[in-house]
PDB file of C-alpha atoms in Angstrom:
ATOM      1  CA  MET L  29      11.673   0.486 -25.816  1.00 78.00           C
ATOM      2  CA  PRO L  30      10.246   2.754 -23.065  1.00 73.00           C
ATOM      3  CA  PHE L  31      10.112  -0.208 -20.679  1.00 69.00           C
ATOM      4  CA  LEU L  32      13.718  -1.038 -21.574  1.00 77.00           C
ATOM      5  CA  LEU L  33      15.303   2.412 -21.649  1.00 84.00           C
ATOM      6  CA  ILE L  34      13.541   4.348 -18.868  1.00 82.00           C
ATOM      7  CA  PRO L  35      14.466   1.884 -16.062  1.00 80.00           C
ATOM      8  CA  LEU L  36      18.103   2.082 -17.225  1.00 89.00           C
ATOM      9  CA  ILE L  37      18.132   5.738 -16.149  1.00 89.00           C
ATOM     10  CA  MET L  38      18.139   4.474 -12.559  1.00 89.00           C
ATOM     11  CA  ILE L  39      21.538   2.803 -12.982  1.00 92.00           C
ATOM     12  CA  PRO L  40      23.651   6.012 -12.893  1.00 94.00           C
ATOM     13  CA  ILE L  41      21.422   7.330 -10.082  1.00 93.00           C
ATOM     14  CA  TYR L  42      22.078   4.230  -7.978  1.00 92.00           C
ATOM     15  CA  ILE L  43      25.801   4.398  -8.731  1.00 95.00           C
ATOM     16  CA  ALA L  44      25.902   8.050  -7.630  1.00 95.00           C
ATOM     17  CA  TYR L  45      24.000   7.176  -4.451  1.00 93.00           C
ATOM     18  CA  TRP L  46      26.415   4.319  -3.704  1.00 93.00           C
ATOM     19  CA  LEU L  47      29.420   6.627  -4.152  1.00 95.00           C
ATOM     20  CA  PHE L  48      27.854   9.317  -1.962  1.00 94.00           C
ATOM     21  CA  SER L  49      26.704   6.984   0.829  1.00 90.00           C
ATOM     22  CA  THR L  50      29.986   6.697   2.688  1.00 92.00           C
ATOM     23  CA  ALA L  51      30.439   6.187   6.427  1.00 88.00           C
ATOM     24  CA  GLU L  52      31.883   9.693   6.637  1.00 92.00           C
ATOM     25  CA  ASN L  53      28.840  11.309   5.023  1.00 92.00           C
ATOM     26  CA  PHE L  54      26.491   9.259   7.176  1.00 89.00           C
ATOM     27  CA  THR L  55      28.276  10.371  10.354  1.00 88.00           C
ATOM     28  CA  LYS L  56      28.104  13.977   9.141  1.00 91.00           C
ATOM     29  CA  TYR L  57      24.366  13.612   8.584  1.00 88.00           C
ATOM     30  CA  GLU L  58      23.862  12.113  12.063  1.00 87.00           C
ATOM     31  CA  LYS L  59      25.700  15.023  13.711  1.00 89.00           C
ATOM     32  CA  SER L  60      23.706  17.555  11.685  1.00 90.00           C
ATOM     33  CA  ALA L  61      20.431  15.896  12.727  1.00 86.00           C
ATOM     34  CA  ILE L  62      21.405  16.107  16.416  1.00 87.00           C
ATOM     35  CA  ASN L  63      22.491  19.752  16.058  1.00 90.00           C
ATOM     36  CA  MET L  64      19.083  20.612  14.550  1.00 89.00           C
ATOM     37  CA  ASN L  65      17.289  18.768  17.393  1.00 85.00           C
ATOM     38  CA  TYR L  66      16.098  16.020  15.069  1.00 81.00           C
ATOM     39  CA  THR L  67      16.134  12.354  15.977  1.00 73.00           C
ATOM     40  CA  PRO L  68      19.202  10.643  14.511  1.00 74.00           C
ATOM     41  CA  THR L  69      18.718   7.567  12.351  1.00 72.00           C
ATOM     42  CA  LEU L  70      20.583   5.293  14.720  1.00 63.00           C
ATOM     43  CA  ASP L  71      21.014   5.779  18.454  1.00 57.00           C
ATOM     44  CA  GLU L  72      23.440   3.150  19.698  1.00 53.00           C
ATOM     45  CA  LYS L  73      21.960   3.328  23.197  1.00 53.00           C
ATOM     46  CA  GLU L  74      18.583   2.247  21.831  1.00 53.00           C
ATOM     47  CA  VAL L  75      19.829  -0.573  19.598  1.00 52.00           C
ATOM     48  CA  LYS L  76      18.485  -3.953  20.652  1.00 56.00           C
ATOM     49  CA  LYS L  77      19.294  -7.267  19.049  1.00 59.00           C
ATOM     50  CA  ASN L  78      16.300  -9.397  18.223  1.00 59.00           C
ATOM     51  CA  LYS L  79      16.109 -12.708  19.994  1.00 64.00           C
ATOM     52  CA  LYS L  80      15.558 -16.022  18.256  1.00 65.00           C
ATOM     53  CA  GLY L  81      11.861 -16.529  17.611  1.00 67.00           C
ATOM     54  CA  ASP L  82      10.981 -12.814  17.509  1.00 82.00           C
ATOM     55  CA  ILE L  83       9.448 -13.144  14.039  1.00 89.00           C
ATOM     56  CA  LEU L  84       7.041 -15.864  15.196  1.00 90.00           C
ATOM     57  CA  LEU L  85       6.264 -13.826  18.295  1.00 89.00           C
ATOM     58  CA  LEU L  86       5.409 -10.795  16.176  1.00 92.00           C
ATOM     59  CA  LEU L  87       3.213 -12.888  13.885  1.00 93.00           C
ATOM     60  CA  LYS L  88       1.158 -13.908  16.930  1.00 94.00           C
ATOM     61  CA  ASN L  89       0.176 -10.248  17.272  1.00 95.00           C
ATOM     62  CA  PRO L  90      -3.110  -9.881  15.304  1.00 96.00           C
ATOM     63  CA  ASN L  91      -2.400  -6.252  14.390  1.00 96.00           C
ATOM     64  CA  ILE L  92       0.907  -7.242  12.781  1.00 96.00           C
ATOM     65  CA  LEU L  93      -0.311 -10.438  11.100  1.00 97.00           C
ATOM     66  CA  ILE L  94      -3.533  -8.902   9.765  1.00 97.00           C
ATOM     67  CA  GLY L  95      -1.713  -5.680   8.930  1.00 97.00           C
ATOM     68  CA  THR L  96       0.714  -7.689   6.805  1.00 97.00           C
ATOM     69  CA  LEU L  97      -2.165  -9.464   5.047  1.00 98.00           C
ATOM     70  CA  CYS L  98      -3.783  -6.085   4.393  1.00 98.00           C
ATOM     71  CA  VAL L  99      -0.523  -4.792   2.908  1.00 97.00           C
ATOM     72  CA  LEU L 100      -0.463  -7.885   0.672  1.00 97.00           C
ATOM     73  CA  LEU L 101      -4.074  -7.346  -0.432  1.00 98.00           C
ATOM     74  CA  GLY L 102      -3.566  -3.606  -0.869  1.00 97.00           C
ATOM     75  CA  GLN L 103      -0.505  -4.130  -3.020  1.00 96.00           C
ATOM     76  CA  ALA L 104      -2.365  -6.798  -5.006  1.00 97.00           C
ATOM     77  CA  ALA L 105      -5.074  -4.240  -5.797  1.00 96.00           C
ATOM     78  CA  PHE L 106      -2.632  -1.393  -6.504  1.00 95.00           C
ATOM     79  CA  THR L 107      -0.290  -3.429  -8.739  1.00 95.00           C
ATOM     80  CA  GLY L 108      -3.221  -5.226 -10.333  1.00 96.00           C
ATOM     81  CA  LEU L 109      -4.945  -1.976 -11.275  1.00 96.00           C
ATOM     82  CA  ASN L 110      -1.753  -0.646 -12.859  1.00 93.00           C
ATOM     83  CA  PHE L 111      -1.507  -3.860 -14.874  1.00 94.00           C
ATOM     84  CA  TRP L 112      -5.226  -3.993 -15.749  1.00 96.00           C
ATOM     85  CA  LEU L 113      -6.108  -0.469 -16.827  1.00 95.00           C
ATOM     86  CA  ALA L 114      -3.944   0.239 -19.889  1.00 93.00           C
ATOM     87  CA  PRO L 115      -4.782  -2.990 -21.802  1.00 94.00           C
ATOM     88  CA  TYR L 116      -8.457  -2.598 -20.872  1.00 96.00           C
ATOM     89  CA  LEU L 117      -8.518   0.876 -22.389  1.00 95.00           C
ATOM     90  CA  ALA L 118      -6.537  -0.244 -25.453  1.00 94.00           C
ATOM     91  CA  PHE L 119      -8.171  -3.584 -26.295  1.00 94.00           C
ATOM     92  CA  VAL L 120     -11.710  -3.152 -24.942  1.00 94.00           C
ATOM     93  CA  GLY L 121     -12.142   0.622 -25.001  1.00 93.00           C
ATOM     94  CA  GLU L 122     -10.224   0.848 -28.311  1.00 92.00           C
ATOM     95  CA  PHE L 123      -8.139   3.787 -27.125  1.00 93.00           C
ATOM     96  CA  ASP L 124      -4.986   4.599 -29.030  1.00 91.00           C
ATOM     97  CA  TYR L 125      -2.156   2.632 -27.386  1.00 88.00           C
ATOM     98  CA  ALA L 126      -0.189   5.731 -26.425  1.00 88.00           C
ATOM     99  CA  ALA L 127      -3.345   7.401 -25.079  1.00 89.00           C
ATOM    100  CA  ALA L 128      -4.223   4.289 -23.067  1.00 89.00           C
ATOM    101  CA  ALA L 129      -0.798   4.325 -21.442  1.00 86.00           C
ATOM    102  CA  GLY L 130      -0.830   8.079 -20.850  1.00 88.00           C
ATOM    103  CA  TRP L 131      -4.352   8.356 -19.449  1.00 89.00           C
ATOM    104  CA  SER L 132      -3.975   5.369 -17.125  1.00 88.00           C
ATOM    105  CA  VAL L 133      -1.821   7.181 -14.551  1.00 87.00           C
ATOM    106  CA  ILE L 134      -4.195  10.026 -13.619  1.00 91.00           C
ATOM    107  CA  PHE L 135      -4.927   8.508 -10.198  1.00 89.00           C
ATOM    108  CA  THR L 136      -1.385   9.414  -9.095  1.00 87.00           C
ATOM    109  CA  ILE L 137      -2.518  13.076  -8.922  1.00 90.00           C
ATOM    110  CA  THR L 138      -4.784  12.397  -5.950  1.00 93.00           C
ATOM    111  CA  GLY L 139      -2.678   9.442  -4.776  1.00 91.00           C
ATOM    112  CA  GLY L 140      -0.009  11.592  -3.164  1.00 88.00           C
ATOM    113  CA  ILE L 141      -2.546  13.981  -1.647  1.00 92.00           C
ATOM    114  CA  GLY L 142      -4.600  11.115  -0.228  1.00 92.00           C
ATOM    115  CA  GLN L 143      -1.544   9.501   1.290  1.00 90.00           C
ATOM    116  CA  ILE L 144      -0.738  12.659   3.268  1.00 92.00           C
ATOM    117  CA  PHE L 145      -4.375  13.393   4.148  1.00 94.00           C
ATOM    118  CA  TRP L 146      -5.355   9.953   5.454  1.00 94.00           C
ATOM    119  CA  GLY L 147      -2.026   9.473   7.187  1.00 90.00           C
ATOM    120  CA  ASN L 148      -2.670  12.618   9.226  1.00 92.00           C
ATOM    121  CA  ILE L 149      -6.339  11.823   9.776  1.00 94.00           C
ATOM    122  CA  SER L 150      -5.435   8.395  11.178  1.00 94.00           C
ATOM    123  CA  ASP L 151      -3.507  10.098  13.995  1.00 92.00           C
ATOM    124  CA  LYS L 152      -6.775  11.689  15.110  1.00 93.00           C
ATOM    125  CA  ILE L 153      -9.601   9.244  14.342  1.00 95.00           C
ATOM    126  CA  GLY L 154      -7.509   6.062  14.586  1.00 95.00           C
ATOM    127  CA  ARG L 155      -5.725   3.638  12.266  1.00 96.00           C
ATOM    128  CA  LYS L 156      -8.482   1.053  12.210  1.00 97.00           C
ATOM    129  CA  LYS L 157     -11.278   3.480  11.352  1.00 96.00           C
ATOM    130  CA  THR L 158      -9.157   5.071   8.620  1.00 97.00           C
ATOM    131  CA  LEU L 159      -8.388   1.672   7.098  1.00 97.00           C
ATOM    132  CA  LEU L 160     -12.063   0.662   7.143  1.00 97.00           C
ATOM    133  CA  ILE L 161     -12.952   3.866   5.284  1.00 97.00           C
ATOM    134  CA  SER L 162     -10.113   3.381   2.778  1.00 97.00           C
ATOM    135  CA  PHE L 163     -10.868  -0.274   2.028  1.00 98.00           C
ATOM    136  CA  SER L 164     -14.572   0.545   1.548  1.00 98.00           C
ATOM    137  CA  TRP L 165     -13.669   3.466  -0.710  1.00 97.00           C
ATOM    138  CA  LEU L 166     -11.377   1.327  -2.859  1.00 97.00           C
ATOM    139  CA  SER L 167     -13.924  -1.498  -3.133  1.00 97.00           C
ATOM    140  CA  VAL L 168     -16.373   0.937  -4.752  1.00 97.00           C
ATOM    141  CA  ALA L 169     -13.688   2.660  -6.841  1.00 97.00           C
ATOM    142  CA  LEU L 170     -12.376  -0.606  -8.310  1.00 97.00           C
ATOM    143  CA  ILE L 171     -15.852  -1.731  -9.350  1.00 97.00           C
ATOM    144  CA  LEU L 172     -16.411   1.659 -11.013  1.00 97.00           C
ATOM    145  CA  PHE L 173     -13.371   1.086 -13.243  1.00 97.00           C
ATOM    146  CA  GLN L 174     -15.522  -1.109 -15.509  1.00 96.00           C
ATOM    147  CA  PHE L 175     -16.971   2.187 -16.803  1.00 96.00           C
ATOM    148  CA  SER L 176     -13.573   3.813 -17.343  1.00 94.00           C
ATOM    149  CA  ALA L 177     -13.582   3.106 -21.094  1.00 93.00           C
ATOM    150  CA  GLU L 178     -16.914   4.893 -21.663  1.00 92.00           C
ATOM    151  CA  ASN L 179     -15.331   8.289 -22.280  1.00 90.00           C
ATOM    152  CA  LEU L 180     -12.478  10.492 -21.132  1.00 91.00           C
ATOM    153  CA  MET L 181     -14.454  12.255 -18.407  1.00 94.00           C
ATOM    154  CA  TRP L 182     -15.435   8.948 -16.793  1.00 94.00           C
ATOM    155  CA  LEU L 183     -11.835   7.762 -17.014  1.00 95.00           C
ATOM    156  CA  ILE L 184     -10.420  10.875 -15.334  1.00 95.00           C
ATOM    157  CA  GLY L 185     -13.159  11.087 -12.700  1.00 96.00           C
ATOM    158  CA  ILE L 186     -12.926   7.446 -11.630  1.00 96.00           C
ATOM    159  CA  GLN L 187      -9.151   7.606 -11.407  1.00 96.00           C
ATOM    160  CA  LEU L 188      -9.178  10.781  -9.315  1.00 96.00           C
ATOM    161  CA  PHE L 189     -11.784   9.216  -7.026  1.00 97.00           C
ATOM    162  CA  ALA L 190      -9.785   5.999  -6.629  1.00 96.00           C
ATOM    163  CA  GLY L 191      -6.486   7.828  -6.170  1.00 95.00           C
ATOM    164  CA  ILE L 192      -7.687   9.397  -2.928  1.00 95.00           C
ATOM    165  CA  CYS L 193      -7.178   6.018  -1.237  1.00 95.00           C
ATOM    166  CA  THR L 194      -4.878   3.935  -3.480  1.00 93.00           C
ATOM    167  CA  ASN L 195      -1.687   5.037  -1.717  1.00 92.00           C
ATOM    168  CA  ALA L 196      -3.280   5.988   1.581  1.00 92.00           C
ATOM    169  CA  ILE L 197      -3.663   2.492   2.990  1.00 95.00           C
ATOM    170  CA  PHE L 198       0.079   1.799   3.161  1.00 95.00           C
ATOM    171  CA  PRO L 199       1.282   4.500   5.608  1.00 94.00           C
ATOM    172  CA  VAL L 200      -1.755   3.815   7.803  1.00 96.00           C
ATOM    173  CA  VAL L 201      -1.168   0.043   7.911  1.00 96.00           C
ATOM    174  CA  PHE L 202       2.534   0.579   8.539  1.00 95.00           C
ATOM    175  CA  SER L 203       1.639   2.893  11.436  1.00 94.00           C
ATOM    176  CA  LEU L 204      -0.729   0.273  12.850  1.00 96.00           C
ATOM    177  CA  ILE L 205       2.042  -2.327  12.679  1.00 95.00           C
ATOM    178  CA  THR L 206       4.748  -0.175  14.257  1.00 92.00           C
ATOM    179  CA  ASP L 207       2.317   0.996  16.948  1.00 93.00           C
ATOM    180  CA  SER L 208       1.752  -2.647  17.862  1.00 93.00           C
ATOM    181  CA  ALA L 209       5.359  -3.922  17.782  1.00 90.00           C
ATOM    182  CA  LYS L 210       7.247  -4.176  21.033  1.00 79.00           C
ATOM    183  CA  SER L 211      10.216  -1.879  21.640  1.00 73.00           C
ATOM    184  CA  GLY L 212      13.194  -2.841  19.507  1.00 75.00           C
ATOM    185  CA  SER L 213      11.139  -4.937  17.075  1.00 85.00           C
ATOM    186  CA  THR L 214       9.608  -2.290  14.821  1.00 86.00           C
ATOM    187  CA  GLY L 215      12.197  -2.924  12.098  1.00 86.00           C
ATOM    188  CA  THR L 216      11.436  -6.639  12.100  1.00 90.00           C
ATOM    189  CA  ALA L 217       7.701  -5.946  12.060  1.00 93.00           C
ATOM    190  CA  MET L 218       8.139  -3.658   9.059  1.00 93.00           C
ATOM    191  CA  GLY L 219      10.242  -6.327   7.362  1.00 93.00           C
ATOM    192  CA  ILE L 220       7.349  -8.764   7.763  1.00 95.00           C
ATOM    193  CA  ALA L 221       4.957  -6.192   6.299  1.00 96.00           C
ATOM    194  CA  MET L 222       7.257  -5.550   3.337  1.00 94.00           C
ATOM    195  CA  THR L 223       7.326  -9.287   2.619  1.00 95.00           C
ATOM    196  CA  GLY L 224       3.547  -9.101   2.311  1.00 95.00           C
ATOM    197  CA  MET L 225       3.927  -6.206  -0.110  1.00 95.00           C
ATOM    198  CA  TYR L 226       6.300  -8.175  -2.347  1.00 94.00           C
ATOM    199  CA  LEU L 227       3.926 -11.162  -2.404  1.00 96.00           C
ATOM    200  CA  GLY L 228       0.980  -8.907  -3.244  1.00 96.00           C
ATOM    201  CA  ALA L 229       2.799  -7.637  -6.330  1.00 93.00           C
ATOM    202  CA  ALA L 230       2.196 -11.065  -7.931  1.00 95.00           C
ATOM    203  CA  SER L 231      -1.480 -10.223  -8.572  1.00 96.00           C
ATOM    204  CA  PRO L 232      -0.931  -9.585 -12.338  1.00 95.00           C
ATOM    205  CA  ILE L 233      -0.290 -13.320 -12.701  1.00 96.00           C
ATOM    206  CA  VAL L 234      -3.811 -14.004 -11.400  1.00 96.00           C
ATOM    207  CA  LEU L 235      -5.271 -11.220 -13.539  1.00 96.00           C
ATOM    208  CA  GLY L 236      -3.584 -12.548 -16.678  1.00 95.00           C
ATOM    209  CA  TYR L 237      -5.082 -15.973 -16.014  1.00 96.00           C
ATOM    210  CA  LEU L 238      -8.574 -14.529 -15.423  1.00 96.00           C
ATOM    211  CA  ILE L 239      -8.394 -12.392 -18.559  1.00 96.00           C
ATOM    212  CA  ASN L 240      -7.315 -15.363 -20.667  1.00 95.00           C
ATOM    213  CA  GLN L 241     -10.015 -17.581 -19.170  1.00 96.00           C
ATOM    214  CA  GLY L 242     -12.596 -14.887 -19.893  1.00 95.00           C
ATOM    215  CA  GLY L 243     -11.949 -14.934 -23.625  1.00 93.00           C
ATOM    216  CA  GLY L 244      -8.608 -13.205 -24.048  1.00 94.00           C
ATOM    217  CA  TRP L 245      -7.239  -9.696 -24.123  1.00 93.00           C
ATOM    218  CA  SER L 246      -9.982  -8.258 -26.316  1.00 93.00           C
ATOM    219  CA  SER L 247     -12.817  -9.777 -24.276  1.00 93.00           C
ATOM    220  CA  TYR L 248     -14.760  -7.608 -21.832  1.00 95.00           C
ATOM    221  CA  SER L 249     -15.672 -10.573 -19.624  1.00 95.00           C
ATOM    222  CA  GLY L 250     -12.161 -11.489 -18.459  1.00 96.00           C
ATOM    223  CA  TYR L 251     -11.324  -7.939 -17.470  1.00 97.00           C
ATOM    224  CA  ILE L 252     -14.463  -7.585 -15.366  1.00 97.00           C
ATOM    225  CA  THR L 253     -13.756 -10.852 -13.587  1.00 97.00           C
ATOM    226  CA  GLY L 254     -10.262  -9.556 -12.860  1.00 97.00           C
ATOM    227  CA  LEU L 255     -11.662  -6.259 -11.629  1.00 96.00           C
ATOM    228  CA  TYR L 256     -14.016  -7.993  -9.200  1.00 97.00           C
ATOM    229  CA  PHE L 257     -11.075 -10.076  -7.994  1.00 97.00           C
ATOM    230  CA  LEU L 258      -9.257  -6.848  -7.092  1.00 97.00           C
ATOM    231  CA  ALA L 259     -12.365  -5.432  -5.396  1.00 98.00           C
ATOM    232  CA  SER L 260     -12.755  -8.665  -3.425  1.00 98.00           C
ATOM    233  CA  CYS L 261      -9.210  -8.189  -2.096  1.00 97.00           C
ATOM    234  CA  MET L 262     -10.340  -4.898  -0.582  1.00 98.00           C
ATOM    235  CA  ILE L 263     -13.518  -6.436   0.857  1.00 98.00           C
ATOM    236  CA  ILE L 264     -11.461  -9.188   2.495  1.00 98.00           C
ATOM    237  CA  ALA L 265      -9.041  -6.578   3.872  1.00 98.00           C
ATOM    238  CA  PHE L 266     -12.017  -4.642   5.288  1.00 98.00           C
ATOM    239  CA  LEU L 267     -13.406  -7.716   7.065  1.00 98.00           C
ATOM    240  CA  LEU L 268     -10.001  -8.777   8.426  1.00 98.00           C
ATOM    241  CA  THR L 269      -9.381  -5.271   9.779  1.00 97.00           C
ATOM    242  CA  LEU L 270     -12.844  -5.055  11.319  1.00 97.00           C
ATOM    243  CA  LEU L 271     -12.753  -8.463  13.011  1.00 97.00           C
ATOM    244  CA  PHE L 272      -9.124  -9.070  13.916  1.00 97.00           C
ATOM    245  CA  THR L 273      -7.380  -5.755  14.690  1.00 97.00           C
ATOM    246  CA  ARG L 274      -7.555  -3.349  17.608  1.00 96.00           C
ATOM    247  CA  GLU L 275      -7.212   0.425  17.561  1.00 96.00           C
ATOM    248  CA  THR L 276      -3.795   1.749  18.614  1.00 94.00           C
ATOM    249  CA  VAL L 277      -4.319   5.547  18.735  1.00 92.00           C
ATOM    250  CA  GLY L 278      -7.039   8.096  19.336  1.00 88.00           C
ATOM    251  CA  GLU L 279     -10.037   8.077  21.668  1.00 89.00           C
ATOM    252  CA  LYS L 280     -10.954   4.499  20.711  1.00 89.00           C
ATOM    253  CA  ARG L 281      -7.516   3.089  21.511  1.00 91.00           C
ATOM    254  CA  GLY L 282      -8.151  -0.400  22.846  1.00 87.00           C
ATOM    255  CA  LYS L 283     -11.885   0.371  23.210  1.00 91.00           C
ATOM    256  CA  ASP L 284     -13.017  -0.737  19.765  1.00 93.00           C
ATOM    257  CA  TRP L 285     -14.776  -4.033  19.048  1.00 92.00           C
ATOM    258  CA  ALA L 286     -12.971  -7.060  17.587  1.00 95.00           C
ATOM    259  CA  LEU L 287     -12.717 -10.819  17.994  1.00 96.00           C
ATOM    260  CA  VAL L 288      -9.217 -10.499  19.472  1.00 95.00           C
ATOM    261  CA  LYS L 289      -8.116  -9.127  22.829  1.00 94.00           C
ATOM    262  CA  LYS L 290      -6.326  -5.786  22.952  1.00 92.00           C
ATOM    263  CA  GLU L 291      -3.479  -7.317  24.983  1.00 93.00           C
ATOM    264  CA  SER L 292      -2.701  -9.729  22.130  1.00 93.00           C
ATOM    265  CA  CYS L 293      -2.292  -6.688  19.866  1.00 92.00           C
ATOM    266  CA  GLY L 294       0.308  -5.069  22.105  1.00 87.00           C
ATOM    267  CA  ILE L 295      -2.132  -2.603  23.687  1.00 88.00           C
ATOM    268  CA  GLU L 296      -2.045  -2.242  27.464  1.00 78.00           C
TER     269      GLU L 296
END
């Protein structure tokens, strides 16, 4: 019932948003933004139509292609962990079902803070370095989740530790991608990245298979295999970022080491 009723709350919210989002209100917002010296959402002078083949051209940029793959892997880990944790606590850790559901969202406390912190840090130390730290952090955090059913303190501590980087990777990767896209193509580049995010959300299908193959929903083995699958996604993302992306901001802009040339990543 919660999964049925709570999402239905969004229906009146979306209807209200649709009624409010008129051309008149949008124009009013644009004028207000200009009056307050903010950048308007759409400047007609800057609008450029994408040419045929722009998507393929963007995919030839290693920062955009690898960034998209990292978004896919990051979303696979994030969605997978949300899917994995509650049943692990309930069926393996023998938590009360309501408690398992309630205690499995603690990482959101540090998730929002980490997203702001690492997003700002990446402006100073660089996108690539920030992503390497985050992917390493999450690799360790995901492996630690096998101990989350030991007791409540372990569960809270591991989640708070993981939350520092669970959300953080996305704004940093998106910044790397938009930094690397040519003028007028940032929207298309972000669209490519979002496609990777949608594909990554399919990771629970893989986890369900691994859990079933490991002995079923009450078997410790299947969950651990699934957990190492999620950690491996972060290790792969780390290696892809290290080898096939170039830094776009900070002191190391274009001066970092990789197997690809900085020019191919849109860095002059």
